[in-house]
GROMACS .gro file of C-alpha atoms in nm:
model
  371
    1UNK     CA    1   0.042  -2.320   5.175
    2UNK     CA    2  -0.157  -2.635   5.127
    3UNK     CA    3  -0.205  -3.001   5.156
    4UNK     CA    4  -0.402  -3.342   5.229
    5UNK     CA    5  -0.415  -3.607   5.500
    6UNK     CA    6  -0.580  -3.922   5.556
    7UNK     CA    7  -0.775  -3.930   5.919
    8UNK     CA    8  -0.720  -4.170   6.149
    9UNK     CA    9  -1.104  -4.265   6.054
   10UNK     CA   10  -1.091  -4.247   5.726
   11UNK     CA   11  -1.159  -3.956   5.595
   12UNK     CA   12  -0.923  -3.695   5.368
   13UNK     CA   13  -0.856  -3.352   5.540
   14UNK     CA   14  -0.790  -3.047   5.269
   15UNK     CA   15  -0.614  -2.734   5.459
   16UNK     CA   16  -0.482  -2.452   5.285
   17UNK     CA   17  -0.394  -2.099   5.481
   18UNK     CA   18  -0.562  -1.803   5.286
   19UNK     CA   19  -0.407  -1.457   5.178
   20UNK     CA   20  -0.420  -1.323   5.561
   21UNK     CA   21  -0.245  -1.626   5.667
   22UNK     CA   22  -0.533  -1.761   5.778
   23UNK     CA   23  -0.557  -2.143   5.803
   24UNK     CA   24  -0.899  -2.304   5.676
   25UNK     CA   25  -0.964  -2.710   5.643
   26UNK     CA   26  -1.241  -2.937   5.550
   27UNK     CA   27  -1.333  -3.301   5.540
   28UNK     CA   28  -1.395  -3.521   5.265
   29UNK     CA   29  -1.454  -3.880   5.194
   30UNK     CA   30  -1.268  -3.893   4.907
   31UNK     CA   31  -0.892  -3.787   4.814
   32UNK     CA   32  -1.052  -3.690   4.498
   33UNK     CA   33  -1.341  -3.431   4.646
   34UNK     CA   34  -1.066  -3.294   4.842
   35UNK     CA   35  -0.797  -3.240   4.605
   36UNK     CA   36  -1.095  -3.127   4.385
   37UNK     CA   37  -1.198  -2.862   4.642
   38UNK     CA   38  -0.829  -2.763   4.731
   39UNK     CA   39  -0.752  -2.693   4.346
   40UNK     CA   40  -1.059  -2.436   4.360
   41UNK     CA   41  -0.900  -2.266   4.654
   42UNK     CA   42  -0.591  -2.193   4.509
   43UNK     CA   43  -0.713  -2.077   4.203
   44UNK     CA   44  -0.915  -1.835   4.342
   45UNK     CA   45  -0.641  -1.693   4.548
   46UNK     CA   46  -0.418  -1.659   4.240
   47UNK     CA   47  -0.623  -1.499   4.016
   48UNK     CA   48  -0.725  -1.286   4.320
   49UNK     CA   49  -1.107  -1.395   4.356
   50UNK     CA   50  -1.120  -1.564   4.700
   51UNK     CA   51  -1.342  -1.521   4.935
   52UNK     CA   52  -1.316  -1.610   5.312
   53UNK     CA   53  -1.591  -1.833   5.389
   54UNK     CA   54  -1.731  -1.711   5.734
   55UNK     CA   55  -1.758  -1.356   5.508
   56UNK     CA   56  -2.097  -1.517   5.365
   57UNK     CA   57  -2.198  -1.561   5.724
   58UNK     CA   58  -2.222  -1.216   5.801
   59UNK     CA   59  -2.580  -1.069   5.872
   60UNK     CA   60  -2.728  -0.921   5.582
   61UNK     CA   61  -2.814  -0.653   5.750
   62UNK     CA   62  -2.568  -0.547   5.950
   63UNK     CA   63  -2.315  -0.517   5.610
   64UNK     CA   64  -2.606  -0.314   5.463
   65UNK     CA   65  -2.624  -0.070   5.736
   66UNK     CA   66  -2.230  -0.033   5.703
   67UNK     CA   67  -2.250   0.012   5.339
   68UNK     CA   68  -2.527   0.230   5.350
   69UNK     CA   69  -2.360   0.441   5.614
   70UNK     CA   70  -2.031   0.464   5.387
   71UNK     CA   71  -2.223   0.594   5.043
   72UNK     CA   72  -2.181   0.958   4.959
   73UNK     CA   73  -2.556   0.975   4.902
   74UNK     CA   74  -2.706   1.365   4.865
   75UNK     CA   75  -2.977   1.358   5.129
   76UNK     CA   76  -3.272   1.273   4.932
   77UNK     CA   77  -3.127   0.959   4.807
   78UNK     CA   78  -2.975   0.897   5.113
   79UNK     CA   79  -3.363   0.898   5.273
   80UNK     CA   80  -3.445   0.696   4.985
   81UNK     CA   81  -3.217   0.415   5.002
   82UNK     CA   82  -3.287   0.417   5.429
   83UNK     CA   83  -3.654   0.344   5.334
   84UNK     CA   84  -3.569   0.129   5.112
   85UNK     CA   85  -3.401  -0.129   5.337
   86UNK     CA   86  -3.607  -0.060   5.636
   87UNK     CA   87  -3.911  -0.105   5.474
   88UNK     CA   88  -3.855  -0.331   5.231
   89UNK     CA   89  -3.480  -0.514   5.241
   90UNK     CA   90  -3.499  -0.590   5.629
   91UNK     CA   91  -3.849  -0.751   5.712
   92UNK     CA   92  -3.794  -1.014   5.415
   93UNK     CA   93  -3.436  -1.127   5.504
   94UNK     CA   94  -3.389  -1.069   5.912
   95UNK     CA   95  -3.129  -1.242   6.068
   96UNK     CA   96  -3.022  -1.414   5.690
   97UNK     CA   97  -2.691  -1.404   5.614
   98UNK     CA   98  -2.509  -1.227   5.285
   99UNK     CA   99  -2.439  -1.568   5.202
  100UNK     CA  100  -2.788  -1.719   5.303
  101UNK     CA  101  -2.969  -1.502   5.063
  102UNK     CA  102  -2.973  -1.721   4.709
  103UNK     CA  103  -3.106  -1.594   4.346
  104UNK     CA  104  -3.436  -1.772   4.378
  105UNK     CA  105  -3.463  -1.605   4.678
  106UNK     CA  106  -3.440  -1.231   4.545
  107UNK     CA  107  -3.653  -1.350   4.241
  108UNK     CA  108  -3.916  -1.462   4.461
  109UNK     CA  109  -3.872  -1.123   4.699
  110UNK     CA  110  -3.915  -0.913   4.359
  111UNK     CA  111  -4.205  -1.063   4.257
  112UNK     CA  112  -4.376  -1.029   4.593
  113UNK     CA  113  -4.302  -0.601   4.580
  114UNK     CA  114  -4.559  -0.557   4.289
  115UNK     CA  115  -4.798  -0.899   4.441
  116UNK     CA  116  -4.806  -0.902   4.779
  117UNK     CA  117  -4.683  -0.540   4.890
  118UNK     CA  118  -4.868  -0.347   4.608
  119UNK     CA  119  -4.564  -0.168   4.494
  120UNK     CA  120  -4.595  -0.033   4.102
  121UNK     CA  121  -4.328  -0.152   3.886
  122UNK     CA  122  -4.110   0.136   3.886
  123UNK     CA  123  -4.083   0.119   4.312
  124UNK     CA  124  -4.060  -0.239   4.276
  125UNK     CA  125  -3.729  -0.183   4.072
  126UNK     CA  126  -3.584   0.125   4.273
  127UNK     CA  127  -3.648  -0.113   4.569
  128UNK     CA  128  -3.458  -0.374   4.369
  129UNK     CA  129  -3.170  -0.140   4.283
  130UNK     CA  130  -3.085  -0.076   4.653
  131UNK     CA  131  -3.033  -0.410   4.768
  132UNK     CA  132  -2.814  -0.502   4.411
  133UNK     CA  133  -2.615  -0.193   4.460
  134UNK     CA  134  -2.575  -0.347   4.836
  135UNK     CA  135  -2.455  -0.721   4.689
  136UNK     CA  136  -2.257  -0.530   4.441
  137UNK     CA  137  -2.025  -0.398   4.662
  138UNK     CA  138  -2.032  -0.744   4.923
  139UNK     CA  139  -1.868  -0.919   4.596
  140UNK     CA  140  -1.616  -0.647   4.592
  141UNK     CA  141  -1.564  -0.607   4.937
  142UNK     CA  142  -1.516  -0.994   4.874
  143UNK     CA  143  -1.753  -1.108   5.119
  144UNK     CA  144  -1.954  -1.331   4.891
  145UNK     CA  145  -1.827  -1.487   4.535
  146UNK     CA  146  -2.174  -1.393   4.360
  147UNK     CA  147  -2.454  -1.144   4.340
  148UNK     CA  148  -2.767  -1.377   4.412
  149UNK     CA  149  -2.890  -1.052   4.191
  150UNK     CA  150  -2.754  -1.131   3.903
  151UNK     CA  151  -3.024  -1.244   3.608
  152UNK     CA  152  -3.344  -1.163   3.763
  153UNK     CA  153  -3.654  -1.018   3.620
  154UNK     CA  154  -3.800  -0.754   3.699
  155UNK     CA  155  -4.131  -0.602   3.635
  156UNK     CA  156  -4.170  -0.432   3.347
  157UNK     CA  157  -4.282  -0.087   3.355
  158UNK     CA  158  -4.579  -0.019   3.124
  159UNK     CA  159  -4.449   0.312   2.943
  160UNK     CA  160  -4.700   0.649   2.965
  161UNK     CA  161  -4.689   0.852   2.704
  162UNK     CA  162  -4.609   1.218   2.812
  163UNK     CA  163  -4.922   1.412   2.736
  164UNK     CA  164  -4.757   1.802   2.782
  165UNK     CA  165  -4.947   2.111   2.888
  166UNK     CA  166  -5.031   2.335   2.552
  167UNK     CA  167  -4.926   2.704   2.523
  168UNK     CA  168  -5.281   2.854   2.678
  169UNK     CA  169  -5.266   2.556   2.950
  170UNK     CA  170  -4.967   2.735   3.055
  171UNK     CA  171  -5.098   3.130   3.025
  172UNK     CA  172  -5.406   3.057   3.194
  173UNK     CA  173  -5.189   2.899   3.508
  174UNK     CA  174  -4.960   3.123   3.536
  175UNK     CA  175  -5.300   3.398   3.517
  176UNK     CA  176  -5.388   3.155   3.820
  177UNK     CA  177  -5.105   3.046   4.032
  178UNK     CA  178  -5.031   3.348   4.331
  179UNK     CA  179  -4.909   3.625   4.211
  180UNK     CA  180  -4.518   3.576   4.413
  181UNK     CA  181  -4.495   3.223   4.148
  182UNK     CA  182  -4.641   3.364   3.772
  183UNK     CA  183  -4.328   3.438   3.662
  184UNK     CA  184  -4.186   3.107   3.822
  185UNK     CA  185  -4.446   2.923   3.560
  186UNK     CA  186  -4.350   3.074   3.305
  187UNK     CA  187  -3.981   3.079   3.332
  188UNK     CA  188  -3.999   2.751   3.442
  189UNK     CA  189  -4.231   2.676   3.095
  190UNK     CA  190  -3.918   2.892   2.930
  191UNK     CA  191  -3.637   2.682   2.982
  192UNK     CA  192  -3.755   2.372   3.116
  193UNK     CA  193  -3.578   2.297   3.458
  194UNK     CA  194  -3.633   2.091   3.728
  195UNK     CA  195  -3.869   2.221   4.017
  196UNK     CA  196  -3.537   2.208   4.254
  197UNK     CA  197  -3.349   2.362   4.025
  198UNK     CA  198  -3.637   2.654   3.989
  199UNK     CA  199  -3.663   2.742   4.391
  200UNK     CA  200  -3.270   2.691   4.357
  201UNK     CA  201  -3.251   2.971   4.155
  202UNK     CA  202  -3.060   3.362   4.280
  203UNK     CA  203  -3.014   3.623   4.144
  204UNK     CA  204  -2.663   3.556   3.989
  205UNK     CA  205  -2.794   3.295   3.852
  206UNK     CA  206  -3.002   3.522   3.611
  207UNK     CA  207  -2.815   3.712   3.325
  208UNK     CA  208  -3.128   3.949   3.142
  209UNK     CA  209  -2.823   4.173   2.967
  210UNK     CA  210  -2.697   3.782   2.781
  211UNK     CA  211  -3.038   3.629   2.817
  212UNK     CA  212  -2.878   3.337   2.994
  213UNK     CA  213  -2.998   3.117   3.311
  214UNK     CA  214  -2.714   2.958   3.486
  215UNK     CA  215  -2.789   2.599   3.717
  216UNK     CA  216  -2.535   2.536   3.950
  217UNK     CA  217  -2.745   2.445   4.249
  218UNK     CA  218  -3.074   2.303   4.364
  219UNK     CA  219  -3.339   2.373   4.690
  220UNK     CA  220  -3.469   2.006   4.811
  221UNK     CA  221  -3.693   1.925   5.091
  222UNK     CA  222  -3.583   1.584   5.343
  223UNK     CA  223  -3.813   1.526   5.658
  224UNK     CA  224  -3.478   1.691   5.827
  225UNK     CA  225  -3.535   2.059   5.634
  226UNK     CA  226  -3.468   2.263   5.313
  227UNK     CA  227  -3.127   2.247   5.222
  228UNK     CA  228  -2.934   2.406   4.907
  229UNK     CA  229  -2.718   2.107   4.686
  230UNK     CA  230  -2.542   2.086   4.307
  231UNK     CA  231  -2.768   1.963   4.065
  232UNK     CA  232  -2.857   1.590   4.020
  233UNK     CA  233  -2.613   1.481   3.779
  234UNK     CA  234  -2.274   1.653   3.658
  235UNK     CA  235  -2.481   1.708   3.274
  236UNK     CA  236  -2.742   1.928   3.493
  237UNK     CA  237  -2.445   2.230   3.555
  238UNK     CA  238  -2.609   2.451   3.242
  239UNK     CA  239  -2.638   2.792   3.073
  240UNK     CA  240  -2.991   2.807   2.909
  241UNK     CA  241  -3.115   3.024   2.653
  242UNK     CA  242  -3.363   3.318   2.830
  243UNK     CA  243  -3.614   3.324   2.564
  244UNK     CA  244  -3.740   3.692   2.571
  245UNK     CA  245  -4.121   3.562   2.718
  246UNK     CA  246  -3.944   3.487   3.026
  247UNK     CA  247  -3.676   3.773   3.042
  248UNK     CA  248  -4.000   3.999   3.000
  249UNK     CA  249  -4.141   3.836   3.271
  250UNK     CA  250  -3.862   3.836   3.497
  251UNK     CA  251  -3.863   4.193   3.467
  252UNK     CA  252  -4.207   4.199   3.549
  253UNK     CA  253  -4.155   3.946   3.874
  254UNK     CA  254  -3.885   4.171   3.992
  255UNK     CA  255  -4.013   4.504   3.965
  256UNK     CA  256  -4.326   4.376   4.246
  257UNK     CA  257  -4.038   4.141   4.430
  258UNK     CA  258  -3.710   4.267   4.435
  259UNK     CA  259  -3.377   4.020   4.442
  260UNK     CA  260  -3.150   4.281   4.449
  261UNK     CA  261  -2.885   4.129   4.629
  262UNK     CA  262  -2.694   3.838   4.405
  263UNK     CA  263  -2.736   3.576   4.677
  264UNK     CA  264  -3.113   3.666   4.686
  265UNK     CA  265  -3.355   3.401   4.584
  266UNK     CA  266  -3.608   3.517   4.252
  267UNK     CA  267  -3.835   3.305   4.425
  268UNK     CA  268  -3.938   3.298   4.817
  269UNK     CA  269  -4.143   3.116   5.035
  270UNK     CA  270  -4.412   3.288   5.185
  271UNK     CA  271  -4.206   3.347   5.534
  272UNK     CA  272  -3.896   3.417   5.363
  273UNK     CA  273  -3.624   3.179   5.225
  274UNK     CA  274  -3.558   2.908   4.941
  275UNK     CA  275  -3.912   2.766   4.873
  276UNK     CA  276  -3.979   2.413   4.958
  277UNK     CA  277  -4.131   2.189   4.743
  278UNK     CA  278  -4.400   2.036   4.998
  279UNK     CA  279  -4.535   2.357   5.095
  280UNK     CA  280  -4.572   2.459   4.721
  281UNK     CA  281  -4.755   2.174   4.549
  282UNK     CA  282  -4.991   2.191   4.887
  283UNK     CA  283  -5.070   2.563   4.942
  284UNK     CA  284  -4.933   2.736   4.595
  285UNK     CA  285  -4.937   2.481   4.267
  286UNK     CA  286  -5.264   2.239   4.328
  287UNK     CA  287  -5.501   2.537   4.414
  288UNK     CA  288  -5.380   2.705   4.068
  289UNK     CA  289  -5.436   2.384   3.918
  290UNK     CA  290  -5.768   2.327   4.027
  291UNK     CA  291  -5.847   2.686   3.900
  292UNK     CA  292  -5.681   2.638   3.552
  293UNK     CA  293  -5.892   2.305   3.515
  294UNK     CA  294  -5.560   2.117   3.509
  295UNK     CA  295  -5.622   1.767   3.599
  296UNK     CA  296  -5.538   1.631   3.928
  297UNK     CA  297  -5.170   1.494   3.986
  298UNK     CA  298  -4.982   1.724   3.732
  299UNK     CA  299  -4.734   1.820   3.901
  300UNK     CA  300  -4.454   2.111   3.831
  301UNK     CA  301  -4.227   1.820   3.621
  302UNK     CA  302  -4.525   1.922   3.310
  303UNK     CA  303  -4.352   2.268   3.271
  304UNK     CA  304  -4.005   2.110   3.152
  305UNK     CA  305  -4.211   1.852   2.937
  306UNK     CA  306  -4.390   2.138   2.809
  307UNK     CA  307  -4.094   2.296   2.734
  308UNK     CA  308  -3.920   2.011   2.559
  309UNK     CA  309  -4.262   1.971   2.376
  310UNK     CA  310  -4.154   2.268   2.204
  311UNK     CA  311  -3.807   2.236   2.124
  312UNK     CA  312  -3.883   1.895   1.920
  313UNK     CA  313  -4.235   2.077   1.711
  314UNK     CA  314  -4.008   2.350   1.647
  315UNK     CA  315  -3.756   2.113   1.515
  316UNK     CA  316  -3.417   2.118   1.786
  317UNK     CA  317  -3.255   1.818   1.771
  318UNK     CA  318  -3.211   1.529   2.012
  319UNK     CA  319  -2.904   1.606   2.110
  320UNK     CA  320  -2.974   2.012   2.185
  321UNK     CA  321  -3.278   1.918   2.372
  322UNK     CA  322  -3.108   1.656   2.584
  323UNK     CA  323  -2.876   1.935   2.663
  324UNK     CA  324  -3.117   2.188   2.775
  325UNK     CA  325  -3.279   1.964   2.970
  326UNK     CA  326  -2.949   1.868   3.148
  327UNK     CA  327  -2.972   1.537   3.112
  328UNK     CA  328  -2.742   1.244   3.138
  329UNK     CA  329  -2.759   1.126   2.752
  330UNK     CA  330  -2.955   1.207   2.465
  331UNK     CA  331  -3.088   0.806   2.519
  332UNK     CA  332  -3.245   0.932   2.805
  333UNK     CA  333  -3.404   1.219   2.634
  334UNK     CA  334  -3.535   0.968   2.388
  335UNK     CA  335  -3.662   0.687   2.605
  336UNK     CA  336  -3.868   1.018   2.803
  337UNK     CA  337  -3.967   1.209   2.448
  338UNK     CA  338  -3.928   1.000   2.135
  339UNK     CA  339  -4.309   0.979   2.056
  340UNK     CA  340  -4.312   1.355   2.032
  341UNK     CA  341  -4.049   1.366   1.767
  342UNK     CA  342  -4.225   1.402   1.398
  343UNK     CA  343  -4.323   1.055   1.208
  344UNK     CA  344  -4.063   1.019   0.943
  345UNK     CA  345  -4.255   0.745   0.747
  346UNK     CA  346  -4.377   0.988   0.464
  347UNK     CA  347  -4.011   1.166   0.412
  348UNK     CA  348  -3.952   0.755   0.395
  349UNK     CA  349  -4.158   0.691   0.168
  350UNK     CA  350  -4.039   0.999  -0.049
  351UNK     CA  351  -3.637   0.958  -0.046
  352UNK     CA  352  -3.685   0.652  -0.192
  353UNK     CA  353  -3.912   0.714  -0.451
  354UNK     CA  354  -3.689   0.985  -0.561
  355UNK     CA  355  -3.381   0.801  -0.558
  356UNK     CA  356  -3.604   0.569  -0.834
  357UNK     CA  357  -3.709   0.837  -0.989
  358UNK     CA  358  -3.390   0.999  -1.068
  359UNK     CA  359  -3.187   0.691  -1.178
  360UNK     CA  360  -3.471   0.541  -1.433
  361UNK     CA  361  -3.407   0.200  -1.543
  362UNK     CA  362  -3.264   0.193  -1.870
  363UNK     CA  363  -3.336  -0.147  -1.923
  364UNK     CA  364  -2.978  -0.267  -1.855
  365UNK     CA  365  -3.006  -0.377  -1.497
  366UNK     CA  366  -3.013  -0.747  -1.525
  367UNK     CA  367  -3.273  -0.925  -1.320
  368UNK     CA  368  -3.268  -1.111  -0.927
  369UNK     CA  369  -3.104  -1.414  -0.933
  370UNK     CA  370  -3.342  -1.653  -0.802
  371UNK     CA  371  -3.259  -1.810  -0.490
   0.00000   0.00000   0.00000
């Protein structure tokens, strides 16, 4: 029900009831303005786009915390989201409401993440994605009508060309690392698993008779400890072919560091149990890299890049490389490794030259029309 009435003071009052039966009203100097407002509200109700004006007055932080607590995030993602909001969003919009944050505020905030707070462009984009997710949920919940993040210009991330480790470098690293982890280096280099996936390997995942390795879990480390969870994405569940080099390395590893039970870890921390990333980096990986002459800043993920580079070098398709790595799609694989695929310029020239060599001009081809 909606109506417009003229008040004793000459103002025009427009009233309507929302889908929950609650009455709302506004006063206007002109009847035409009251009617226009009422028409807009009525249309939003009929199309299911109605937003209670009072919803937009809810504090951003209050809504964001409710949103955060209801998300089915993995522990590592939940930790990152909490940090993004606590360190970068809440200080910027302390006391601000959902509806009070405008596109211009978002743009200034994004720019400030890099220029004022010194975040890398990639980190600023990740923080923005968290805030954008909050506002997207607020629109979906009919708290606000529009997402102020829409159309925001994000900082450009400089494209870094991956320079894979060479085979001699990997062999040298395997020779310098602590003995319990020599097999880890060779296995990772031969299968391209993510560090957490390697740490999550148990004896049941290794099938030496079929020369295959199954990935169905990973080990992650948070401030609350080390835990075992599912792989990064649905596409990360996979069976990876096990090259002879890796199979031989694992046979040698299991002779010295046996894992007799199906639930026993293939690689363990010094005190037992699953390997924790931070301690592994500090006590095992970095000292081994220094001995092997591998530059600082190179992490275990470099072995994954090494694996991808070998597949590409030996002619594997984008689809195959993507499947072996457990990427979400082939586009992601191309985005990371496109510069490693062989240049096709010569093949392009040869294809055209061959076509014209095989079909010589017989003199009857009419000249092109002038334009």
